[in-house]
Amino acid sequence: MLVHLIDLIKDRSELNRELITKQIKAYITFVIVIALIVIILWQPQDVSFARGYNFSVQRFFKLSYGVLDEAMTEVIYISASVLIISLIWFWQNRLLSLYLLSTLAVLSLFSIKYYNSWHQGVIFLVWAFVIWVSFENGNHKRLDKLSSVTKMLAIASVLLVLGFQIFWAASASISDFHGTYSGGEGLAEYIKANKLEDKKIYATSFWSTTVLPYFDKNIFANRNNGEKPAFWFWRLNNRTTENIEAILKDRPDLIIIGRPGNLRGLQGYEFIDIFEGNLYWKNRIKEQNHFALFRKKEVMNDE
């Protein structure tokens, strides 16, 4: 929008009053929408996730280096070559400012606030959008004599990047089809099969929330005191007992540990099983969000 505004100001003498009025109305609407989004997303004081802001220049450059590579090919010399060719091609097509301003704005947001791997797609889509516009823009090229060469290089770059992207998409899809994204369903089936939903159940971490959609009520006694609502509160006081020592002191019938690592034993409890959950990313597993289930020995003996 900023780039469009700059172009609008430069070309205002060539535009009629009606078109300028429509553009102004569109910008006013855009600003209002952005203001409403900011109000919606403005964090409360007691939020527990992605707190604060980071204005470190060093962080910005380090993060940008990684994100630009990961959004393209994850092979640094290939990604760098693609970006250099793209920058030259964008410059020739008078689209360099559109790409740079859009990309820098997104990278700044990542650096200042929060970033995770799946946000790479935004950077890729910005690049893909400007590439698309560049092939629609047949006029006003710089160094027109070289445009055929840079166009071939740009097309080759696009095909190369798409090759990586298609491979990653296929790999992640196959892994998702054959693997288990969340252990929530398997754990819920175990609880139902053994008629344990009315027992005193404690669960740790927000990942355990994936168990709850399979029940008609909040079955976790340490999550909002077992009452509604059953979602995870992203705030400092989130109505959940997470401390293992405090949980063991309360002696619940079942304990669900999210992301247990190598934990396989709790005093007074029988280890039942690991319910696997994997976040498949590109051609690998990015996160293992497993659940470890522990059952109180007295409950085991009663049966």
Short mmCIF file of C-alpha atoms in Angstrom, two decimals:
data_model
loop_
_atom_site.label_atom_id
_atom_site.label_comp_id
_atom_site.label_asym_id
_atom_site.label_seq_id
_atom_site.Cartn_x
_atom_site.Cartn_y
_atom_site.Cartn_z
CA MET A 1 0.00 0.00 0.00
CA LEU A 2 2.87 2.37 0.77
CA VAL A 3 4.44 1.73 -2.63
CA HIS A 4 1.09 2.27 -4.31
CA LEU A 5 0.65 5.52 -2.37
CA ILE A 6 4.05 6.73 -3.57
CA ASP A 7 3.10 5.94 -7.17
CA LEU A 8 -0.25 7.65 -6.69
CA ILE A 9 1.40 10.84 -5.44
CA LYS A 10 3.89 10.82 -8.33
CA ASP A 11 1.17 10.32 -10.96
CA ARG A 12 -1.54 12.47 -9.39
CA SER A 13 -1.36 15.08 -12.15
CA GLU A 14 -2.36 12.44 -14.69
CA LEU A 15 -5.35 11.16 -12.69
CA ASN A 16 -8.84 12.62 -12.73
CA ARG A 17 -10.54 13.87 -9.57
CA GLU A 18 -13.01 10.96 -9.41
CA LEU A 19 -10.25 8.34 -9.42
CA ILE A 20 -8.24 10.23 -6.79
CA THR A 21 -11.36 10.43 -4.58
CA LYS A 22 -11.86 6.66 -4.89
CA GLN A 23 -8.22 6.06 -3.99
CA ILE A 24 -8.48 8.30 -0.91
CA LYS A 25 -11.62 6.46 0.25
CA ALA A 26 -9.84 3.13 -0.23
CA TYR A 27 -6.88 4.32 1.86
CA ILE A 28 -9.15 5.59 4.64
CA THR A 29 -10.91 2.20 4.70
CA PHE A 30 -7.54 0.43 4.77
CA VAL A 31 -6.29 2.55 7.69
CA ILE A 32 -9.50 1.89 9.66
CA VAL A 33 -9.19 -1.88 9.08
CA ILE A 34 -5.53 -1.85 10.16
CA ALA A 35 -6.43 0.15 13.28
CA LEU A 36 -9.12 -2.39 14.20
CA ILE A 37 -6.65 -5.26 13.67
CA VAL A 38 -4.12 -3.53 15.94
CA ILE A 39 -6.80 -3.12 18.64
CA ILE A 40 -7.74 -6.80 18.35
CA LEU A 41 -4.13 -8.00 18.49
CA TRP A 42 -2.91 -5.60 21.19
CA GLN A 43 -1.59 -7.76 23.99
CA PRO A 44 -2.98 -7.48 27.52
CA GLN A 45 -0.53 -6.93 30.37
CA ASP A 46 -0.79 -10.49 31.72
CA VAL A 47 -0.26 -12.33 28.43
CA SER A 48 2.15 -15.27 28.75
CA PHE A 49 3.08 -15.76 25.09
CA ALA A 50 5.53 -13.69 23.01
CA ARG A 51 5.77 -11.00 25.64
CA GLY A 52 7.51 -7.71 24.95
CA TYR A 53 9.41 -6.40 21.94
CA ASN A 54 12.96 -6.93 20.69
CA PHE A 55 14.57 -4.07 18.79
CA SER A 56 18.02 -5.65 18.49
CA VAL A 57 19.62 -4.91 15.10
CA GLN A 58 21.84 -7.97 15.50
CA ARG A 59 18.76 -10.16 15.97
CA PHE A 60 17.17 -8.64 12.85
CA PHE A 61 20.14 -9.46 10.60
CA LYS A 62 20.65 -12.94 12.06
CA LEU A 63 16.98 -13.82 11.76
CA SER A 64 16.65 -12.33 8.26
CA TYR A 65 19.65 -14.33 7.03
CA GLY A 66 18.05 -17.57 8.19
CA VAL A 67 14.48 -16.82 7.14
CA LEU A 68 15.36 -15.72 3.59
CA ASP A 69 17.32 -18.94 3.07
CA GLU A 70 14.71 -21.22 4.65
CA ALA A 71 11.86 -19.62 2.70
CA MET A 72 13.60 -20.42 -0.59
CA THR A 73 15.70 -23.60 -0.67
CA GLU A 74 17.60 -24.05 2.63
CA VAL A 75 20.78 -24.30 0.54
CA ILE A 76 22.42 -20.97 1.24
CA TYR A 77 24.38 -20.50 -2.00
CA ILE A 78 21.31 -21.42 -4.09
CA SER A 79 19.02 -19.15 -2.06
CA ALA A 80 21.54 -16.30 -2.30
CA SER A 81 21.83 -16.72 -6.08
CA VAL A 82 18.04 -16.76 -6.46
CA LEU A 83 17.69 -13.58 -4.40
CA ILE A 84 20.44 -11.74 -6.30
CA ILE A 85 18.86 -12.64 -9.65
CA SER A 86 15.44 -11.66 -8.30
CA LEU A 87 16.69 -8.28 -7.07
CA ILE A 88 18.21 -7.50 -10.48
CA TRP A 89 15.03 -8.62 -12.24
CA PHE A 90 12.84 -6.56 -9.90
CA TRP A 91 15.06 -3.52 -10.42
CA GLN A 92 14.77 -3.89 -14.19
CA ASN A 93 10.99 -4.04 -13.87
CA ARG A 94 10.84 -1.11 -11.41
CA LEU A 95 9.50 -3.38 -8.68
CA LEU A 96 12.51 -3.44 -6.37
CA SER A 97 10.98 -1.04 -3.85
CA LEU A 98 7.78 -3.12 -3.73
CA TYR A 99 9.75 -6.27 -2.88
CA LEU A 100 12.20 -4.67 -0.45
CA LEU A 101 9.65 -2.64 1.51
CA SER A 102 7.25 -5.58 1.80
CA THR A 103 9.96 -8.06 2.80
CA LEU A 104 11.67 -5.72 5.26
CA ALA A 105 8.34 -4.92 6.90
CA VAL A 106 7.58 -8.60 7.47
CA LEU A 107 11.11 -9.40 8.65
CA SER A 108 10.97 -6.46 11.06
CA LEU A 109 7.74 -7.80 12.54
CA PHE A 110 9.33 -11.23 12.95
CA SER A 111 12.40 -9.74 14.62
CA ILE A 112 10.60 -7.29 16.89
CA LYS A 113 7.76 -9.54 17.98
CA TYR A 114 7.66 -13.24 17.15
CA TYR A 115 8.73 -15.73 14.51
CA ASN A 116 8.36 -19.46 13.93
CA SER A 117 9.17 -21.67 10.97
CA TRP A 118 5.68 -21.67 9.46
CA HIS A 119 5.87 -17.90 9.07
CA GLN A 120 8.43 -18.43 6.29
CA GLY A 121 5.51 -18.80 3.91
CA VAL A 122 4.78 -15.08 4.16
CA ILE A 123 8.27 -14.24 2.88
CA PHE A 124 7.90 -16.78 0.07
CA LEU A 125 4.50 -15.38 -0.93
CA VAL A 126 5.85 -11.81 -1.05
CA TRP A 127 8.60 -12.98 -3.40
CA ALA A 128 6.14 -15.03 -5.50
CA PHE A 129 3.73 -12.08 -5.74
CA VAL A 130 6.39 -9.65 -6.98
CA ILE A 131 7.68 -12.29 -9.43
CA TRP A 132 4.14 -12.66 -10.75
CA VAL A 133 3.71 -8.90 -11.14
CA SER A 134 7.10 -8.63 -12.85
CA PHE A 135 6.02 -10.95 -15.67
CA GLU A 136 2.83 -8.93 -16.12
CA ASN A 137 4.81 -5.71 -16.27
CA GLY A 138 5.97 -5.48 -19.88
CA ASN A 139 6.72 -1.76 -20.01
CA HIS A 140 9.33 0.67 -18.66
CA LYS A 141 12.12 -1.89 -18.21
CA ARG A 142 15.62 -0.74 -17.28
CA LEU A 143 18.50 -2.11 -19.40
CA ASP A 144 15.98 -3.53 -21.86
CA LYS A 145 18.72 -5.17 -23.95
CA LEU A 146 19.60 -7.46 -21.05
CA SER A 147 16.01 -8.22 -20.09
CA SER A 148 15.89 -11.46 -22.12
CA VAL A 149 18.91 -12.81 -20.21
CA THR A 150 17.66 -11.79 -16.78
CA LYS A 151 14.19 -13.09 -17.67
CA MET A 152 15.63 -16.54 -18.43
CA LEU A 153 17.58 -16.46 -15.17
CA ALA A 154 14.46 -15.35 -13.28
CA ILE A 155 12.41 -18.19 -14.79
CA ALA A 156 15.15 -20.69 -13.94
CA SER A 157 15.21 -19.34 -10.36
CA VAL A 158 11.44 -19.70 -10.05
CA LEU A 159 11.54 -23.30 -11.31
CA LEU A 160 14.41 -24.12 -8.97
CA VAL A 161 12.64 -22.71 -5.91
CA LEU A 162 9.36 -24.38 -6.87
CA GLY A 163 11.22 -27.68 -7.15
CA PHE A 164 12.27 -27.42 -3.50
CA GLN A 165 8.82 -26.23 -2.42
CA ILE A 166 6.99 -29.06 -4.22
CA PHE A 167 9.37 -31.65 -2.76
CA TRP A 168 8.80 -30.28 0.75
CA ALA A 169 5.03 -30.19 0.25
CA ALA A 170 4.98 -33.80 -0.98
CA SER A 171 7.27 -34.98 1.81
CA ALA A 172 5.22 -33.28 4.54
CA SER A 173 1.95 -34.58 3.04
CA ILE A 174 3.19 -38.18 2.94
CA SER A 175 4.50 -37.91 6.51
CA ASP A 176 1.20 -36.43 7.70
CA PHE A 177 -0.74 -39.22 5.95
CA HIS A 178 1.31 -42.05 7.43
CA GLY A 179 2.30 -40.44 10.73
CA THR A 180 0.50 -39.07 13.76
CA TYR A 181 0.21 -35.32 14.04
CA SER A 182 -1.25 -35.35 17.55
CA GLY A 183 -1.34 -37.93 20.32
CA GLY A 184 -4.61 -36.43 21.56
CA GLU A 185 -6.91 -38.86 19.76
CA GLY A 186 -5.02 -41.99 20.82
CA LEU A 187 -4.88 -40.81 24.42
CA ALA A 188 -8.60 -39.98 24.40
CA GLU A 189 -9.38 -43.45 23.03
CA TYR A 190 -7.38 -45.06 25.85
CA ILE A 191 -9.22 -43.02 28.48
CA LYS A 192 -12.61 -43.90 26.99
CA ALA A 193 -11.77 -47.59 26.49
CA ASN A 194 -10.80 -47.89 30.18
CA LYS A 195 -13.70 -45.70 31.38
CA LEU A 196 -11.35 -43.25 33.08
CA GLU A 197 -12.94 -39.96 32.00
CA ASP A 198 -14.62 -39.53 35.40
CA LYS A 199 -11.40 -40.14 37.32
CA LYS A 200 -9.27 -37.30 38.65
CA ILE A 201 -7.01 -36.41 35.72
CA TYR A 202 -4.19 -33.87 35.70
CA ALA A 203 -2.46 -32.75 32.50
CA THR A 204 0.52 -30.49 31.82
CA SER A 205 1.34 -28.11 28.95
CA PHE A 206 -0.94 -26.52 26.40
CA TRP A 207 -0.39 -29.48 24.04
CA SER A 208 -2.61 -31.62 26.28
CA THR A 209 -5.55 -29.44 25.24
CA THR A 210 -5.72 -31.61 22.07
CA VAL A 211 -7.26 -34.40 24.18
CA LEU A 212 -10.30 -32.35 25.23
CA PRO A 213 -12.19 -32.06 21.90
CA TYR A 214 -12.90 -35.81 22.12
CA PHE A 215 -14.98 -35.30 25.27
CA ASP A 216 -18.17 -33.41 26.07
CA LYS A 217 -16.64 -31.76 29.12
CA ASN A 218 -13.37 -30.62 30.62
CA ILE A 219 -11.90 -33.85 32.03
CA PHE A 220 -8.78 -32.19 33.47
CA ALA A 221 -9.18 -31.43 37.16
CA ASN A 222 -6.17 -29.07 37.15
CA ARG A 223 -7.38 -27.09 34.13
CA ASN A 224 -9.72 -24.32 35.28
CA ASN A 225 -10.75 -26.57 38.22
CA GLY A 226 -12.32 -29.03 35.80
CA GLU A 227 -14.93 -26.48 34.76
CA LYS A 228 -15.68 -24.63 31.53
CA PRO A 229 -14.06 -23.14 29.56
CA ALA A 230 -11.64 -25.92 28.67
CA PHE A 231 -9.27 -23.99 26.41
CA TRP A 232 -5.74 -22.96 27.35
CA PHE A 233 -5.42 -19.51 28.92
CA TRP A 234 -2.42 -17.69 27.43
CA ARG A 235 -1.84 -15.56 30.49
CA LEU A 236 0.47 -15.57 33.50
CA ASN A 237 -2.24 -16.93 35.80
CA ASN A 238 -3.77 -19.51 33.49
CA ARG A 239 -5.78 -21.49 36.06
CA THR A 240 -3.62 -24.58 35.56
CA THR A 241 -1.42 -26.50 37.99
CA GLU A 242 1.79 -27.35 36.10
CA ASN A 243 4.29 -28.07 38.87
CA ILE A 244 5.01 -31.82 39.03
CA GLU A 245 5.63 -31.79 42.79
CA ALA A 246 2.30 -30.05 43.39
CA ILE A 247 0.57 -32.53 41.08
CA LEU A 248 2.07 -35.54 42.87
CA LYS A 249 0.99 -34.07 46.21
CA ASP A 250 -2.63 -33.95 44.96
CA ARG A 251 -2.44 -37.63 43.93
CA PRO A 252 -4.65 -37.59 40.82
CA ASP A 253 -5.68 -40.92 39.29
CA LEU A 254 -4.09 -40.11 35.94
CA ILE A 255 -1.25 -37.77 35.00
CA ILE A 256 -0.68 -36.69 31.41
CA ILE A 257 2.74 -35.15 30.76
CA GLY A 258 3.07 -33.10 27.57
CA ARG A 259 6.48 -33.31 25.91
CA PRO A 260 7.85 -35.71 28.54
CA GLY A 261 11.31 -36.16 27.05
CA ASN A 262 12.88 -39.19 28.74
CA LEU A 263 10.54 -39.10 31.75
CA ARG A 264 9.18 -42.63 32.27
CA GLY A 265 8.70 -42.82 36.01
CA LEU A 266 6.73 -40.96 38.68
CA GLN A 267 6.66 -42.08 42.30
CA GLY A 268 3.49 -44.02 43.06
CA TYR A 269 2.47 -44.20 39.41
CA GLU A 270 2.63 -46.81 36.68
CA PHE A 271 3.92 -45.66 33.30
CA ILE A 272 1.31 -46.66 30.71
CA ASP A 273 2.56 -45.51 27.33
CA ILE A 274 3.81 -42.75 25.08
CA PHE A 275 1.20 -41.34 22.73
CA GLU A 276 3.10 -39.88 19.82
CA GLY A 277 2.47 -36.57 18.09
CA ASN A 278 4.83 -35.18 15.47
CA LEU A 279 4.85 -31.83 13.71
CA TYR A 280 6.09 -32.67 10.23
CA TRP A 281 7.91 -29.81 8.58
CA LYS A 282 9.19 -29.98 5.02
CA ASN A 283 11.18 -33.25 4.91
CA ARG A 284 11.63 -33.78 8.64
CA ILE A 285 10.06 -33.75 12.08
CA LYS A 286 10.25 -30.27 13.58
CA GLU A 287 8.61 -30.98 16.95
CA GLN A 288 7.77 -34.10 18.94
CA ASN A 289 4.66 -33.29 20.92
CA HIS A 290 4.27 -36.66 22.64
CA PHE A 291 2.22 -37.42 25.74
CA ALA A 292 3.32 -39.71 28.55
CA LEU A 293 0.47 -41.26 30.53
CA PHE A 294 0.90 -42.30 34.17
CA ARG A 295 -1.74 -44.15 36.17
CA LYS A 296 -1.89 -44.23 39.96
CA LYS A 297 -0.97 -47.70 41.24
CA GLU A 298 -3.99 -47.85 43.55
CA VAL A 299 -6.22 -47.38 40.51
CA MET A 300 -4.38 -50.18 38.71
CA ASN A 301 -4.79 -52.48 41.73
CA ASP A 302 -8.52 -51.68 42.07
CA GLU A 303 -9.05 -53.15 38.64
#
